[in-house]
PDB file of C-alpha atoms in Angstrom:
ATOM      1  CA  UNK Z   1       0.000   0.000   0.000  1.00 53.00           C
ATOM      2  CA  UNK Z   2       1.400   3.362  -1.058  1.00 56.00           C
ATOM      3  CA  UNK Z   3      -0.603   6.508  -0.140  1.00 55.00           C
ATOM      4  CA  UNK Z   4      -3.701   4.336   0.168  1.00 55.00           C
ATOM      5  CA  UNK Z   5      -3.282   2.728  -3.264  1.00 56.00           C
ATOM      6  CA  UNK Z   6      -2.907  -1.049  -3.251  1.00 64.00           C
ATOM      7  CA  UNK Z   7      -1.002  -1.868  -6.427  1.00 70.00           C
ATOM      8  CA  UNK Z   8      -2.382  -4.843  -8.403  1.00 80.00           C
ATOM      9  CA  UNK Z   9      -1.506  -5.332 -12.103  1.00 88.00           C
ATOM     10  CA  UNK Z  10      -3.852  -8.346 -12.324  1.00 92.00           C
ATOM     11  CA  UNK Z  11      -6.924  -6.102 -12.440  1.00 92.00           C
ATOM     12  CA  UNK Z  12      -5.433  -4.227 -15.405  1.00 95.00           C
ATOM     13  CA  UNK Z  13      -4.608  -7.468 -17.219  1.00 97.00           C
ATOM     14  CA  UNK Z  14      -8.277  -8.417 -16.918  1.00 97.00           C
ATOM     15  CA  UNK Z  15      -9.384  -4.932 -18.055  1.00 96.00           C
ATOM     16  CA  UNK Z  16      -7.230  -5.184 -21.165  1.00 97.00           C
ATOM     17  CA  UNK Z  17      -8.512  -8.635 -22.084  1.00 97.00           C
ATOM     18  CA  UNK Z  18     -12.175  -7.989 -21.287  1.00 97.00           C
ATOM     19  CA  UNK Z  19     -12.288  -4.610 -23.019  1.00 97.00           C
ATOM     20  CA  UNK Z  20     -10.942  -6.108 -26.237  1.00 97.00           C
ATOM     21  CA  UNK Z  21     -12.765  -9.443 -26.226  1.00 96.00           C
ATOM     22  CA  UNK Z  22     -16.212  -8.621 -24.835  1.00 95.00           C
ATOM     23  CA  UNK Z  23     -16.581  -4.853 -25.037  1.00 94.00           C
ATOM     24  CA  UNK Z  24     -17.140  -1.841 -22.862  1.00 96.00           C
ATOM     25  CA  UNK Z  25     -20.226  -2.845 -20.868  1.00 96.00           C
ATOM     26  CA  UNK Z  26     -18.961  -6.281 -19.834  1.00 96.00           C
ATOM     27  CA  UNK Z  27     -15.462  -4.917 -19.169  1.00 97.00           C
ATOM     28  CA  UNK Z  28     -16.969  -2.217 -16.951  1.00 97.00           C
ATOM     29  CA  UNK Z  29     -19.034  -4.803 -15.085  1.00 97.00           C
ATOM     30  CA  UNK Z  30     -15.990  -6.995 -14.591  1.00 96.00           C
ATOM     31  CA  UNK Z  31     -13.855  -4.068 -13.387  1.00 95.00           C
ATOM     32  CA  UNK Z  32     -16.560  -3.059 -10.921  1.00 96.00           C
ATOM     33  CA  UNK Z  33     -16.847  -6.617  -9.620  1.00 96.00           C
ATOM     34  CA  UNK Z  34     -13.070  -6.961  -9.225  1.00 93.00           C
ATOM     35  CA  UNK Z  35     -12.913  -3.615  -7.394  1.00 92.00           C
ATOM     36  CA  UNK Z  36     -15.758  -4.631  -5.074  1.00 95.00           C
ATOM     37  CA  UNK Z  37     -14.092  -7.960  -4.309  1.00 94.00           C
ATOM     38  CA  UNK Z  38     -10.697  -6.374  -3.697  1.00 88.00           C
ATOM     39  CA  UNK Z  39     -12.197  -3.663  -1.498  1.00 90.00           C
ATOM     40  CA  UNK Z  40     -14.378  -6.037   0.528  1.00 93.00           C
ATOM     41  CA  UNK Z  41     -11.480  -8.450   1.055  1.00 92.00           C
ATOM     42  CA  UNK Z  42      -9.220  -5.505   2.007  1.00 86.00           C
ATOM     43  CA  UNK Z  43      -6.745  -6.352  -0.746  1.00 84.00           C
ATOM     44  CA  UNK Z  44      -7.762  -3.223  -2.635  1.00 81.00           C
ATOM     45  CA  UNK Z  45      -8.577   0.348  -1.722  1.00 85.00           C
ATOM     46  CA  UNK Z  46     -11.427   2.620  -2.747  1.00 87.00           C
ATOM     47  CA  UNK Z  47      -9.202   3.679  -5.645  1.00 86.00           C
ATOM     48  CA  UNK Z  48      -9.690   0.264  -7.259  1.00 88.00           C
ATOM     49  CA  UNK Z  49     -13.115   1.457  -8.385  1.00 93.00           C
ATOM     50  CA  UNK Z  50     -12.289   4.579 -10.358  1.00 92.00           C
ATOM     51  CA  UNK Z  51      -8.921   3.259 -11.530  1.00 90.00           C
ATOM     52  CA  UNK Z  52     -10.214  -0.035 -12.883  1.00 92.00           C
ATOM     53  CA  UNK Z  53     -13.529   1.221 -14.205  1.00 96.00           C
ATOM     54  CA  UNK Z  54     -12.021   4.118 -16.157  1.00 97.00           C
ATOM     55  CA  UNK Z  55      -9.377   1.843 -17.691  1.00 97.00           C
ATOM     56  CA  UNK Z  56     -11.996  -0.707 -18.721  1.00 97.00           C
ATOM     57  CA  UNK Z  57     -14.153   1.954 -20.378  1.00 98.00           C
ATOM     58  CA  UNK Z  58     -11.249   3.371 -22.387  1.00 98.00           C
ATOM     59  CA  UNK Z  59     -10.099  -0.076 -23.583  1.00 98.00           C
ATOM     60  CA  UNK Z  60     -13.645  -1.046 -24.537  1.00 98.00           C
ATOM     61  CA  UNK Z  61     -14.221   2.150 -26.516  1.00 98.00           C
ATOM     62  CA  UNK Z  62     -10.888   1.963 -28.325  1.00 98.00           C
ATOM     63  CA  UNK Z  63     -11.469  -1.724 -29.083  1.00 97.00           C
ATOM     64  CA  UNK Z  64     -14.859  -0.915 -30.592  1.00 97.00           C
ATOM     65  CA  UNK Z  65     -13.388   1.768 -32.862  1.00 98.00           C
ATOM     66  CA  UNK Z  66     -10.440  -0.414 -33.906  1.00 97.00           C
ATOM     67  CA  UNK Z  67     -12.743  -3.376 -34.526  1.00 95.00           C
ATOM     68  CA  UNK Z  68     -14.876  -1.260 -36.867  1.00 95.00           C
ATOM     69  CA  UNK Z  69     -11.976   0.479 -38.647  1.00 97.00           C
ATOM     70  CA  UNK Z  70      -9.059  -1.986 -38.597  1.00 95.00           C
ATOM     71  CA  UNK Z  71     -10.111  -5.255 -36.938  1.00 93.00           C
ATOM     72  CA  UNK Z  72      -6.738  -6.943 -37.341  1.00 93.00           C
ATOM     73  CA  UNK Z  73      -5.273  -4.415 -34.879  1.00 96.00           C
ATOM     74  CA  UNK Z  74      -8.033  -4.559 -32.233  1.00 96.00           C
ATOM     75  CA  UNK Z  75      -5.632  -6.048 -29.659  1.00 97.00           C
ATOM     76  CA  UNK Z  76      -3.749  -2.737 -29.574  1.00 98.00           C
ATOM     77  CA  UNK Z  77      -6.686  -1.311 -27.616  1.00 98.00           C
ATOM     78  CA  UNK Z  78      -5.297  -3.159 -24.572  1.00 98.00           C
ATOM     79  CA  UNK Z  79      -2.425  -0.676 -24.522  1.00 98.00           C
ATOM     80  CA  UNK Z  80      -4.861   2.228 -24.030  1.00 98.00           C
ATOM     81  CA  UNK Z  81      -5.780   1.030 -20.528  1.00 97.00           C
ATOM     82  CA  UNK Z  82      -3.255   3.421 -18.919  1.00 97.00           C
ATOM     83  CA  UNK Z  83      -5.032   6.405 -20.511  1.00 97.00           C
ATOM     84  CA  UNK Z  84      -8.139   5.681 -18.478  1.00 96.00           C
ATOM     85  CA  UNK Z  85      -6.457   4.382 -15.358  1.00 96.00           C
ATOM     86  CA  UNK Z  86      -3.650   6.914 -15.010  1.00 96.00           C
ATOM     87  CA  UNK Z  87      -5.176  10.121 -16.290  1.00 97.00           C
ATOM     88  CA  UNK Z  88      -8.860   9.642 -15.466  1.00 97.00           C
ATOM     89  CA  UNK Z  89      -8.570   7.316 -12.452  1.00 95.00           C
ATOM     90  CA  UNK Z  90      -5.529   9.106 -11.053  1.00 93.00           C
ATOM     91  CA  UNK Z  91      -7.212  12.483 -11.369  1.00 94.00           C
ATOM     92  CA  UNK Z  92     -10.314  11.173  -9.580  1.00 95.00           C
ATOM     93  CA  UNK Z  93      -8.010   9.844  -6.837  1.00 92.00           C
ATOM     94  CA  UNK Z  94      -6.580  13.330  -6.381  1.00 94.00           C
ATOM     95  CA  UNK Z  95     -10.116  14.724  -6.042  1.00 93.00           C
ATOM     96  CA  UNK Z  96     -11.154  12.039  -3.529  1.00 92.00           C
ATOM     97  CA  UNK Z  97      -7.937  11.997  -1.482  1.00 88.00           C
ATOM     98  CA  UNK Z  98      -5.852  15.071  -2.309  1.00 87.00           C
ATOM     99  CA  UNK Z  99      -2.134  14.771  -1.662  1.00 86.00           C
ATOM    100  CA  UNK Z 100      -1.395  18.457  -2.245  1.00 84.00           C
ATOM    101  CA  UNK Z 101      -1.278  20.640  -5.352  1.00 85.00           C
ATOM    102  CA  UNK Z 102      -0.128  19.536  -8.785  1.00 88.00           C
ATOM    103  CA  UNK Z 103       2.595  17.399  -7.217  1.00 90.00           C
ATOM    104  CA  UNK Z 104      -0.085  15.285  -5.581  1.00 90.00           C
ATOM    105  CA  UNK Z 105      -1.755  14.719  -8.933  1.00 94.00           C
ATOM    106  CA  UNK Z 106       1.543  13.561 -10.426  1.00 95.00           C
ATOM    107  CA  UNK Z 107       2.034  11.263  -7.441  1.00 92.00           C
ATOM    108  CA  UNK Z 108      -1.339   9.611  -8.065  1.00 92.00           C
ATOM    109  CA  UNK Z 109      -0.572   9.300 -11.772  1.00 94.00           C
ATOM    110  CA  UNK Z 110       2.735   7.623 -10.929  1.00 94.00           C
ATOM    111  CA  UNK Z 111       1.124   5.203  -8.486  1.00 91.00           C
ATOM    112  CA  UNK Z 112      -1.548   4.203 -10.978  1.00 93.00           C
ATOM    113  CA  UNK Z 113       1.101   3.856 -13.718  1.00 95.00           C
ATOM    114  CA  UNK Z 114       3.141   1.375 -11.654  1.00 92.00           C
ATOM    115  CA  UNK Z 115       0.172  -0.969 -11.666  1.00 90.00           C
ATOM    116  CA  UNK Z 116      -1.542  -0.436 -14.995  1.00 94.00           C
ATOM    117  CA  UNK Z 117       1.347  -0.184 -17.454  1.00 96.00           C
ATOM    118  CA  UNK Z 118       2.695  -3.692 -16.726  1.00 94.00           C
ATOM    119  CA  UNK Z 119      -0.871  -5.009 -16.522  1.00 96.00           C
ATOM    120  CA  UNK Z 120      -1.889  -3.626 -19.896  1.00 97.00           C
ATOM    121  CA  UNK Z 121       1.296  -4.931 -21.544  1.00 98.00           C
ATOM    122  CA  UNK Z 122       0.762  -8.420 -20.106  1.00 97.00           C
ATOM    123  CA  UNK Z 123      -2.898  -8.259 -21.179  1.00 98.00           C
ATOM    124  CA  UNK Z 124      -1.796  -7.305 -24.703  1.00 98.00           C
ATOM    125  CA  UNK Z 125       0.624 -10.255 -24.837  1.00 98.00           C
ATOM    126  CA  UNK Z 126      -2.128 -12.614 -23.656  1.00 98.00           C
ATOM    127  CA  UNK Z 127      -4.460 -11.235 -26.345  1.00 98.00           C
ATOM    128  CA  UNK Z 128      -1.820 -11.879 -29.017  1.00 97.00           C
ATOM    129  CA  UNK Z 129      -1.473 -15.440 -27.721  1.00 97.00           C
ATOM    130  CA  UNK Z 130      -5.249 -15.911 -27.816  1.00 96.00           C
ATOM    131  CA  UNK Z 131      -5.312 -14.493 -31.353  1.00 95.00           C
ATOM    132  CA  UNK Z 132      -2.784 -17.127 -32.469  1.00 96.00           C
ATOM    133  CA  UNK Z 133      -5.112 -19.744 -30.956  1.00 96.00           C
ATOM    134  CA  UNK Z 134      -7.975 -18.251 -33.027  1.00 93.00           C
ATOM    135  CA  UNK Z 135      -9.763 -16.830 -29.991  1.00 91.00           C
ATOM    136  CA  UNK Z 136     -10.753 -13.251 -30.682  1.00 87.00           C
ATOM    137  CA  UNK Z 137     -13.469 -10.628 -30.416  1.00 85.00           C
ATOM    138  CA  UNK Z 138     -15.512 -12.184 -33.221  1.00 83.00           C
ATOM    139  CA  UNK Z 139     -16.085 -15.257 -31.037  1.00 84.00           C
ATOM    140  CA  UNK Z 140     -18.143 -13.118 -28.652  1.00 81.00           C
ATOM    141  CA  UNK Z 141     -20.155 -10.980 -31.076  1.00 74.00           C
ATOM    142  CA  UNK Z 142     -22.437 -11.690 -34.001  1.00 65.00           C
ATOM    143  CA  UNK Z 143     -22.750  -9.235 -36.855  1.00 54.00           C
TER     144      UNK Z 143
END
């Protein structure tokens, strides 16, 4: 635990995979469930909610756009998870539990980055592995 943030890349791995494979709504539901479990089991803080949920939304939205425009690159959406987690989730953390001026905001961004950057990269690698095994977004959606 650092400044109330309990670092856990696993949640971001799941966000990356769920956002790409099953879309925004299911990724958001999964992120909310993971945050609730982590918080209730005291292995996560209140920041698990806004950090995970914002990352899941961003991945899901980027995945949708990539799927429509260039479906062969949809897995790249996993790498957008830090946009939501760091900049949206970290900013919300500063509003909820301010650490001081602009330096506090950068501290939150750094704490969220430590967790979500490795998580999104691992999630991306897992998605590439699943793609080679012919498991992809099309398996979960009908057009």
